[in-house]
Structure formats: C-alpha cells, structure tokens
Amino acid sequence: ETGVTQSPTHLIKTRGQQVTLRCSSQSGHNTVSWYQQALGQGPQFIFQYYREEENGRGNFPPRFSGLQFPNYSSELNVNALELDDSALYLCASSSQDREQAFFGQGTRLTVV
Amino acid sequence: AQSVTQPDIHITVSEGASLELRCNYSYGATPYLFWYVQSPGQGLQLLLKYFSGDTLVQGIKGFEAEFKRSQSSFNLRKPSVHWSDAAEYFCAVGPYSGSARQLTFGSGTQLTVLP
C-alpha cells in the first residue's frame, strides 16, 4: 500500500472523446508524475507537476494536459482520444526530487 | 537520447534457482539507475537504485544489482528465487536521484517461476 490512489481503475471511451484521470498523492507529497504504459511496454513519462506548476514534460502532444491542486492531488486530461491512447496510466508522487516516488495502481483506459 | 534495453522479454526459472535479469542503458551524463517490479494489477514498486559509490547495490526482497560503467549495464540478481517473485521487472534510468521525473524505462522482463 503506497498511499497513492488513482481513479477510476478502468474506463472505456470512444475515439474523439475526452477523459480525465485522477491521482491522490501520498500525504506530504507535493510532486506528482504521470506515465503511460502501453500493453507489453515500459512506462513512458508524460509530465510532472511540482507545487501546481508543470516542471517537466515528455514527448507527448498538447492534447495531454494536467493539473495539480492545492492539496497536491492531480488530474491528467486527454482530449480527442485516439485508439493508441489505450494504455495503463500511472501516477507517482514524491516529496521532492531526491525522495523516493511511490506509484499508484494505475487507470486502465481503453479507447474503442 | 537516453535509452534502456532489456534483452530478455521472458525468463523462466525454477523456485530456488538463481536469477539474473539484464539491463543495458545509454545515457549522456551520470545516470541514476533503478529497478522496479510490477505485479499484475499493481503499480510499480522500487526494488533498488544506484547513484554513485559501491557498484553493488542491495535492495528489498533479497535483490541486488551491479553497476558496470564499462559495459553500460545494471543487471539485477537474486541468489534464490521464490514463487512470489513472479512478476514483470523494469529497469529505468533518469537524471534525478529519487523522484519519478523523466525516467526512461526498458520494455520489461516477465519472470515466471516454476514450482
């Protein structure tokens, strides 16, 4: 049990729709990172938020966006869903860069 | 650009046997190296990490890894595998010591343990 919770655990969306995934950080953590893990692959870094500001982004298009709230929980938003967006989305929280990050169990998104 | 290669997609070992999972990386600066484990339906759990110093690193669950700069490798080992070790293992490299920022993961090695 890492204290990082993600919701929902599973969802199915139609191509072209928009989706919001949520992550509740472990208590005391002000940094959250999001990863996309396609089937059979390793996770790929999407972006990180620190104290409500984006402070690092991977090679993902602008239709992937995020928010971090004052309580340090976070959202990942994906617009104009494509079939290739089907994946497990993981978030990880930490207290700062030098501290260990803890991953949630992920949200399995299926785009049909 | 940084990259991580895990040459073995799937490894099968008998319970009690020794285990070595291979990882090769490409990174322009001093790398921070990590091994994570992922069980079905679970997130990633950190097994161990290497920043500097002793090139043999001890982790949780009896795992260890050895950093070899000359070979750009960071192989994971365990002397005696338990059935509960069956899972997928990911090697990762990143620019930061602890957080999950900008980690580059390999494609993983699936471990099956035979009774």
PDB file of C-alpha atoms in Angstrom:
ATOM      1  CA  GLU A   1       0.000   0.000   0.000  1.00  0.00           C
ATOM      2  CA  THR A   2       1.699   3.149  -1.221  1.00  0.00           C
ATOM      3  CA  GLY A   3      -0.891   5.761  -0.270  1.00  0.00           C
ATOM      4  CA  VAL A   4      -1.180   6.882  -3.898  1.00  0.00           C
ATOM      5  CA  THR A   5      -4.682   6.267  -5.198  1.00  0.00           C
ATOM      6  CA  GLN A   6      -5.926   6.594  -8.749  1.00  0.00           C
ATOM      7  CA  SER A   7      -9.444   6.733 -10.086  1.00  0.00           C
ATOM      8  CA  PRO A   8     -11.150   5.245 -11.873  1.00  0.00           C
ATOM      9  CA  THR A   9      -9.425   1.867 -12.086  1.00  0.00           C
ATOM     10  CA  HIS A  10     -10.848   1.105 -15.513  1.00  0.00           C
ATOM     11  CA  LEU A  11     -12.769   3.021 -18.140  1.00  0.00           C
ATOM     12  CA  ILE A  12     -13.784   2.753 -21.741  1.00  0.00           C
ATOM     13  CA  LYS A  13     -14.037   5.754 -24.042  1.00  0.00           C
ATOM     14  CA  THR A  14     -14.845   6.300 -27.673  1.00  0.00           C
ATOM     15  CA  ARG A  15     -12.355   7.739 -30.137  1.00  0.00           C
ATOM     16  CA  GLY A  16     -12.584  11.531 -30.212  1.00  0.00           C
ATOM     17  CA  GLN A  17     -13.889  11.845 -26.664  1.00  0.00           C
ATOM     18  CA  GLN A  18     -12.117  13.493 -23.752  1.00  0.00           C
ATOM     19  CA  VAL A  19     -11.104  11.812 -20.497  1.00  0.00           C
ATOM     20  CA  THR A  20      -9.970  12.925 -17.049  1.00  0.00           C
ATOM     21  CA  LEU A  21      -7.944  10.659 -14.793  1.00  0.00           C
ATOM     22  CA  ARG A  22      -7.329  11.443 -11.142  1.00  0.00           C
ATOM     23  CA  CYS A  23      -4.495  10.844  -8.729  1.00  0.00           C
ATOM     24  CA  SER A  24      -4.458  11.422  -4.999  1.00  0.00           C
ATOM     25  CA  SER A  25      -0.906  11.820  -3.755  1.00  0.00           C
ATOM     26  CA  GLN A  26       0.535  10.291  -0.646  1.00  0.00           C
ATOM     27  CA  SER A  27       0.226  12.586   2.351  1.00  0.00           C
ATOM     28  CA  GLY A  28       3.009  15.175   2.457  1.00  0.00           C
ATOM     29  CA  HIS A  29       3.960  14.746  -1.210  1.00  0.00           C
ATOM     30  CA  ASN A  30       3.977  17.862  -3.389  1.00  0.00           C
ATOM     31  CA  THR A  31       5.272  16.332  -6.606  1.00  0.00           C
ATOM     32  CA  VAL A  32       3.358  14.092  -8.990  1.00  0.00           C
ATOM     33  CA  SER A  33       4.459  12.440 -12.242  1.00  0.00           C
ATOM     34  CA  TRP A  34       2.289  10.780 -14.869  1.00  0.00           C
ATOM     35  CA  TYR A  35       3.264   7.858 -17.084  1.00  0.00           C
ATOM     36  CA  GLN A  36       1.603   5.994 -19.947  1.00  0.00           C
ATOM     37  CA  GLN A  37       2.222   2.256 -20.168  1.00  0.00           C
ATOM     38  CA  ALA A  38       1.029   0.619 -23.377  1.00  0.00           C
ATOM     39  CA  LEU A  39       0.473  -3.117 -23.371  1.00  0.00           C
ATOM     40  CA  GLY A  40       3.762  -5.012 -23.394  1.00  0.00           C
ATOM     41  CA  GLN A  41       5.870  -1.894 -22.985  1.00  0.00           C
ATOM     42  CA  GLY A  42       7.554   0.030 -20.229  1.00  0.00           C
ATOM     43  CA  PRO A  43       6.037   3.236 -18.866  1.00  0.00           C
ATOM     44  CA  GLN A  44       6.674   6.472 -20.758  1.00  0.00           C
ATOM     45  CA  PHE A  45       6.975   9.796 -18.943  1.00  0.00           C
ATOM     46  CA  ILE A  46       4.178  12.237 -19.774  1.00  0.00           C
ATOM     47  CA  PHE A  47       4.812  15.159 -17.381  1.00  0.00           C
ATOM     48  CA  GLN A  48       5.431  16.138 -13.780  1.00  0.00           C
ATOM     49  CA  TYR A  49       3.834  18.760 -11.556  1.00  0.00           C
ATOM     50  CA  TYR A  50       5.504  20.417  -8.585  1.00  0.00           C
ATOM     51  CA  ARG A  51       3.532  22.780  -6.377  1.00  0.00           C
ATOM     52  CA  GLU A  52       0.835  23.197  -9.031  1.00  0.00           C
ATOM     53  CA  GLU A  53       3.249  24.012 -11.880  1.00  0.00           C
ATOM     54  CA  GLU A  54       4.361  21.724 -14.703  1.00  0.00           C
ATOM     55  CA  ASN A  55       8.114  21.211 -14.356  1.00  0.00           C
ATOM     56  CA  GLY A  56       8.990  18.570 -16.916  1.00  0.00           C
ATOM     57  CA  ARG A  57       7.317  17.046 -19.944  1.00  0.00           C
ATOM     58  CA  GLY A  58       7.965  14.026 -22.119  1.00  0.00           C
ATOM     59  CA  ASN A  59       7.303  13.581 -25.806  1.00  0.00           C
ATOM     60  CA  PHE A  60       3.518  13.802 -25.703  1.00  0.00           C
ATOM     61  CA  PRO A  61       1.270  16.130 -27.745  1.00  0.00           C
ATOM     62  CA  PRO A  62      -0.540  19.111 -26.184  1.00  0.00           C
ATOM     63  CA  ARG A  63      -3.819  17.194 -26.069  1.00  0.00           C
ATOM     64  CA  PHE A  64      -2.293  15.582 -22.978  1.00  0.00           C
ATOM     65  CA  SER A  65      -2.616  18.145 -20.211  1.00  0.00           C
ATOM     66  CA  GLY A  66      -2.656  18.171 -16.477  1.00  0.00           C
ATOM     67  CA  LEU A  67      -3.491  19.996 -13.305  1.00  0.00           C
ATOM     68  CA  GLN A  68      -2.277  19.881  -9.754  1.00  0.00           C
ATOM     69  CA  PHE A  69      -4.458  21.238  -6.983  1.00  0.00           C
ATOM     70  CA  PRO A  70      -3.522  22.998  -3.716  1.00  0.00           C
ATOM     71  CA  ASN A  71      -3.922  19.703  -1.862  1.00  0.00           C
ATOM     72  CA  TYR A  72      -1.403  18.248  -4.399  1.00  0.00           C
ATOM     73  CA  SER A  73      -3.877  15.858  -5.966  1.00  0.00           C
ATOM     74  CA  SER A  74      -3.627  15.799  -9.738  1.00  0.00           C
ATOM     75  CA  GLU A  75      -5.555  15.253 -12.931  1.00  0.00           C
ATOM     76  CA  LEU A  76      -4.482  14.040 -16.345  1.00  0.00           C
ATOM     77  CA  ASN A  77      -6.694  15.178 -19.196  1.00  0.00           C
ATOM     78  CA  VAL A  78      -6.565  13.736 -22.680  1.00  0.00           C
ATOM     79  CA  ASN A  79      -8.542  15.368 -25.482  1.00  0.00           C
ATOM     80  CA  ALA A  80      -9.508  13.932 -28.865  1.00  0.00           C
ATOM     81  CA  LEU A  81      -8.808  10.377 -27.804  1.00  0.00           C
ATOM     82  CA  GLU A  82      -7.124   8.068 -30.282  1.00  0.00           C
ATOM     83  CA  LEU A  83      -7.048   4.288 -30.320  1.00  0.00           C
ATOM     84  CA  ASP A  84      -3.328   4.377 -29.457  1.00  0.00           C
ATOM     85  CA  ASP A  85      -4.135   6.165 -26.210  1.00  0.00           C
ATOM     86  CA  SER A  86      -5.356   2.837 -24.855  1.00  0.00           C
ATOM     87  CA  ALA A  87      -2.942   2.095 -22.016  1.00  0.00           C
ATOM     88  CA  LEU A  88      -2.381   1.899 -18.298  1.00  0.00           C
ATOM     89  CA  TYR A  89      -1.856   5.388 -16.883  1.00  0.00           C
ATOM     90  CA  LEU A  90       0.283   5.558 -13.767  1.00  0.00           C
ATOM     91  CA  CYS A  91       0.898   8.399 -11.409  1.00  0.00           C
ATOM     92  CA  ALA A  92       3.703   8.644  -8.894  1.00  0.00           C
ATOM     93  CA  SER A  93       4.122  11.051  -6.011  1.00  0.00           C
ATOM     94  CA  SER A  94       7.125  12.156  -4.015  1.00  0.00           C
ATOM     95  CA  SER A  95       8.006  14.883  -1.554  1.00  0.00           C
ATOM     96  CA  GLN A  96      10.815  16.286  -3.692  1.00  0.00           C
ATOM     97  CA  ASP A  97      13.230  15.223  -6.373  1.00  0.00           C
ATOM     98  CA  ARG A  98      15.595  13.489  -4.019  1.00  0.00           C
ATOM     99  CA  GLU A  99      12.957  11.428  -2.329  1.00  0.00           C
ATOM    100  CA  GLN A 100      11.601   8.095  -3.479  1.00  0.00           C
ATOM    101  CA  ALA A 101       8.496   8.259  -5.619  1.00  0.00           C
ATOM    102  CA  PHE A 102       5.582   5.923  -4.976  1.00  0.00           C
ATOM    103  CA  PHE A 103       3.377   4.699  -7.816  1.00  0.00           C
ATOM    104  CA  GLY A 104      -0.350   4.192  -7.772  1.00  0.00           C
ATOM    105  CA  GLN A 105      -2.010   1.104  -9.209  1.00  0.00           C
ATOM    106  CA  GLY A 106      -2.962   2.871 -12.391  1.00  0.00           C
ATOM    107  CA  THR A 107      -6.023   3.533 -14.519  1.00  0.00           C
ATOM    108  CA  ARG A 108      -6.620   1.202 -17.438  1.00  0.00           C
ATOM    109  CA  LEU A 109      -8.027   3.260 -20.336  1.00  0.00           C
ATOM    110  CA  THR A 110      -9.491   1.533 -23.363  1.00  0.00           C
ATOM    111  CA  VAL A 111     -10.373   3.618 -26.419  1.00  0.00           C
ATOM    112  CA  VAL A 112     -12.732   1.995 -28.880  1.00  0.00           C
TER     113      VAL A 112
ATOM    114  CA  ALA B   1      18.935  10.465 -26.208  1.00  0.00           C
ATOM    115  CA  GLN B   2      18.706   8.135 -23.271  1.00  0.00           C
ATOM    116  CA  SER B   3      17.513   4.557 -23.685  1.00  0.00           C
ATOM    117  CA  VAL B   4      17.247   1.319 -21.754  1.00  0.00           C
ATOM    118  CA  THR B   5      17.397  -2.163 -23.239  1.00  0.00           C
ATOM    119  CA  GLN B   6      16.190  -5.273 -21.504  1.00  0.00           C
ATOM    120  CA  PRO B   7      17.191  -8.052 -23.917  1.00  0.00           C
ATOM    121  CA  ASP B   8      15.108 -10.786 -22.312  1.00  0.00           C
ATOM    122  CA  ILE B   9      11.374 -10.440 -22.829  1.00  0.00           C
ATOM    123  CA  HIS B  10      10.543 -13.530 -20.787  1.00  0.00           C
ATOM    124  CA  ILE B  11      12.599 -15.633 -18.371  1.00  0.00           C
ATOM    125  CA  THR B  12      11.541 -18.858 -16.658  1.00  0.00           C
ATOM    126  CA  VAL B  13      13.362 -20.210 -13.624  1.00  0.00           C
ATOM    127  CA  SER B  14      12.650 -22.896 -11.055  1.00  0.00           C
ATOM    128  CA  GLU B  15      11.947 -21.918  -7.482  1.00  0.00           C
ATOM    129  CA  GLY B  16      15.206 -21.858  -5.543  1.00  0.00           C
ATOM    130  CA  ALA B  17      17.323 -21.227  -8.623  1.00  0.00           C
ATOM    131  CA  SER B  18      19.397 -18.112  -9.085  1.00  0.00           C
ATOM    132  CA  LEU B  19      18.244 -15.250 -11.283  1.00  0.00           C
ATOM    133  CA  GLU B  20      19.893 -12.581 -13.374  1.00  0.00           C
ATOM    134  CA  LEU B  21      17.936 -10.006 -15.381  1.00  0.00           C
ATOM    135  CA  ARG B  22      19.914  -7.960 -17.848  1.00  0.00           C
ATOM    136  CA  CYS B  23      19.742  -4.226 -18.396  1.00  0.00           C
ATOM    137  CA  ASN B  24      21.827  -2.035 -20.691  1.00  0.00           C
ATOM    138  CA  TYR B  25      21.479   1.710 -20.821  1.00  0.00           C
ATOM    139  CA  SER B  26      22.543   4.633 -22.943  1.00  0.00           C
ATOM    140  CA  TYR B  27      22.829   7.958 -21.172  1.00  0.00           C
ATOM    141  CA  GLY B  28      24.835  11.094 -21.819  1.00  0.00           C
ATOM    142  CA  ALA B  29      25.596  12.035 -18.239  1.00  0.00           C
ATOM    143  CA  THR B  30      25.990  10.279 -14.929  1.00  0.00           C
ATOM    144  CA  PRO B  31      22.950   8.055 -14.758  1.00  0.00           C
ATOM    145  CA  TYR B  32      20.666   7.361 -11.890  1.00  0.00           C
ATOM    146  CA  LEU B  33      19.578   3.736 -12.325  1.00  0.00           C
ATOM    147  CA  PHE B  34      16.565   1.952 -10.924  1.00  0.00           C
ATOM    148  CA  TRP B  35      14.900  -1.442 -10.912  1.00  0.00           C
ATOM    149  CA  TYR B  36      11.134  -1.651 -10.438  1.00  0.00           C
ATOM    150  CA  VAL B  37       8.806  -4.637 -10.141  1.00  0.00           C
ATOM    151  CA  GLN B  38       5.195  -4.737 -11.296  1.00  0.00           C
ATOM    152  CA  SER B  39       2.780  -7.477 -10.272  1.00  0.00           C
ATOM    153  CA  PRO B  40      -0.491  -7.968 -12.169  1.00  0.00           C
ATOM    154  CA  GLY B  41      -2.928  -5.196 -11.387  1.00  0.00           C
ATOM    155  CA  GLN B  42      -0.358  -3.343  -9.336  1.00  0.00           C
ATOM    156  CA  GLY B  43       1.679  -0.226  -9.784  1.00  0.00           C
ATOM    157  CA  LEU B  44       5.452  -0.124  -9.836  1.00  0.00           C
ATOM    158  CA  GLN B  45       7.423  -0.907  -6.707  1.00  0.00           C
ATOM    159  CA  LEU B  46      11.023   0.244  -6.371  1.00  0.00           C
ATOM    160  CA  LEU B  47      13.438  -2.642  -5.723  1.00  0.00           C
ATOM    161  CA  LEU B  48      16.694  -0.697  -5.638  1.00  0.00           C
ATOM    162  CA  LYS B  49      18.532   2.279  -7.066  1.00  0.00           C
ATOM    163  CA  TYR B  50      22.085   3.334  -7.855  1.00  0.00           C
ATOM    164  CA  PHE B  51      23.521   6.835  -7.817  1.00  0.00           C
ATOM    165  CA  SER B  52      27.203   6.535  -7.022  1.00  0.00           C
ATOM    166  CA  GLY B  53      29.682   4.754  -4.782  1.00  0.00           C
ATOM    167  CA  ASP B  54      29.718   0.996  -4.318  1.00  0.00           C
ATOM    168  CA  THR B  55      28.739  -0.564  -7.609  1.00  0.00           C
ATOM    169  CA  LEU B  56      26.931  -3.462  -5.925  1.00  0.00           C
ATOM    170  CA  VAL B  57      23.603  -2.256  -4.607  1.00  0.00           C
ATOM    171  CA  GLN B  58      21.345  -4.136  -2.226  1.00  0.00           C
ATOM    172  CA  GLY B  59      17.580  -3.805  -2.474  1.00  0.00           C
ATOM    173  CA  ILE B  60      14.419  -5.166  -0.990  1.00  0.00           C
ATOM    174  CA  LYS B  61      13.215  -8.764  -1.179  1.00  0.00           C
ATOM    175  CA  GLY B  62      16.784 -10.097  -1.400  1.00  0.00           C
ATOM    176  CA  PHE B  63      17.570  -8.481  -4.763  1.00  0.00           C
ATOM    177  CA  GLU B  64      20.873  -6.875  -5.683  1.00  0.00           C
ATOM    178  CA  ALA B  65      22.215  -5.173  -8.791  1.00  0.00           C
ATOM    179  CA  GLU B  66      25.675  -4.434 -10.084  1.00  0.00           C
ATOM    180  CA  PHE B  67      26.576  -1.281 -11.996  1.00  0.00           C
ATOM    181  CA  LYS B  68      29.248  -1.762 -14.652  1.00  0.00           C
ATOM    182  CA  ARG B  69      30.110   1.523 -16.309  1.00  0.00           C
ATOM    183  CA  SER B  70      32.407  -0.077 -18.916  1.00  0.00           C
ATOM    184  CA  GLN B  71      29.559  -2.274 -20.114  1.00  0.00           C
ATOM    185  CA  SER B  72      26.759   0.279 -19.562  1.00  0.00           C
ATOM    186  CA  SER B  73      24.947  -2.421 -17.642  1.00  0.00           C
ATOM    187  CA  PHE B  74      22.936  -2.634 -14.444  1.00  0.00           C
ATOM    188  CA  ASN B  75      21.935  -6.288 -14.066  1.00  0.00           C
ATOM    189  CA  LEU B  76      19.559  -7.452 -11.354  1.00  0.00           C
ATOM    190  CA  ARG B  77      20.298 -10.641  -9.429  1.00  0.00           C
ATOM    191  CA  LYS B  78      18.815 -12.846  -6.765  1.00  0.00           C
ATOM    192  CA  PRO B  79      20.531 -15.947  -5.359  1.00  0.00           C
ATOM    193  CA  SER B  80      17.364 -17.967  -4.761  1.00  0.00           C
ATOM    194  CA  VAL B  81      14.054 -17.162  -6.409  1.00  0.00           C
ATOM    195  CA  HIS B  82      10.734 -17.549  -4.596  1.00  0.00           C
ATOM    196  CA  TRP B  83       7.389 -18.213  -6.274  1.00  0.00           C
ATOM    197  CA  SER B  84       6.218 -14.781  -5.144  1.00  0.00           C
ATOM    198  CA  ASP B  85       8.930 -13.176  -7.312  1.00  0.00           C
ATOM    199  CA  ALA B  86       6.924 -13.949 -10.452  1.00  0.00           C
ATOM    200  CA  ALA B  87       6.189 -10.532 -11.932  1.00  0.00           C
ATOM    201  CA  GLU B  88       7.416  -8.084 -14.551  1.00  0.00           C
ATOM    202  CA  TYR B  89      10.670  -6.270 -13.912  1.00  0.00           C
ATOM    203  CA  PHE B  90      11.618  -2.903 -15.347  1.00  0.00           C
ATOM    204  CA  CYS B  91      14.984  -1.221 -15.459  1.00  0.00           C
ATOM    205  CA  ALA B  92      14.963   2.580 -15.659  1.00  0.00           C
ATOM    206  CA  VAL B  93      17.406   5.462 -15.977  1.00  0.00           C
ATOM    207  CA  GLY B  94      16.870   9.087 -15.067  1.00  0.00           C
ATOM    208  CA  PRO B  95      18.539  12.391 -14.334  1.00  0.00           C
ATOM    209  CA  TYR B  96      17.345  12.706 -10.764  1.00  0.00           C
ATOM    210  CA  SER B  97      18.166  10.838  -7.655  1.00  0.00           C
ATOM    211  CA  GLY B  98      14.825   9.948  -6.241  1.00  0.00           C
ATOM    212  CA  SER B  99      11.752  11.206  -7.943  1.00  0.00           C
ATOM    213  CA  ALA B 100       9.879   9.699 -10.845  1.00  0.00           C
ATOM    214  CA  ARG B 101      10.645  12.685 -13.080  1.00  0.00           C
ATOM    215  CA  GLN B 102      11.700  11.880 -16.608  1.00  0.00           C
ATOM    216  CA  LEU B 103      12.526   8.245 -16.039  1.00  0.00           C
ATOM    217  CA  THR B 104      13.189   6.199 -19.166  1.00  0.00           C
ATOM    218  CA  PHE B 105      12.091   2.604 -18.759  1.00  0.00           C
ATOM    219  CA  GLY B 106      13.048  -0.539 -20.594  1.00  0.00           C
ATOM    220  CA  SER B 107      10.339  -2.696 -22.103  1.00  0.00           C
ATOM    221  CA  GLY B 108      10.446  -5.109 -19.187  1.00  0.00           C
ATOM    222  CA  THR B 109      11.260  -8.745 -18.463  1.00  0.00           C
ATOM    223  CA  GLN B 110       8.456 -11.085 -17.471  1.00  0.00           C
ATOM    224  CA  LEU B 111       9.602 -13.608 -14.868  1.00  0.00           C
ATOM    225  CA  THR B 112       7.876 -16.965 -14.489  1.00  0.00           C
ATOM    226  CA  VAL B 113       8.779 -19.169 -11.527  1.00  0.00           C
ATOM    227  CA  LEU B 114       8.229 -22.908 -11.781  1.00  0.00           C
ATOM    228  CA  PRO B 115       7.461 -24.931  -8.625  1.00  0.00           C
TER     229      PRO B 115
END
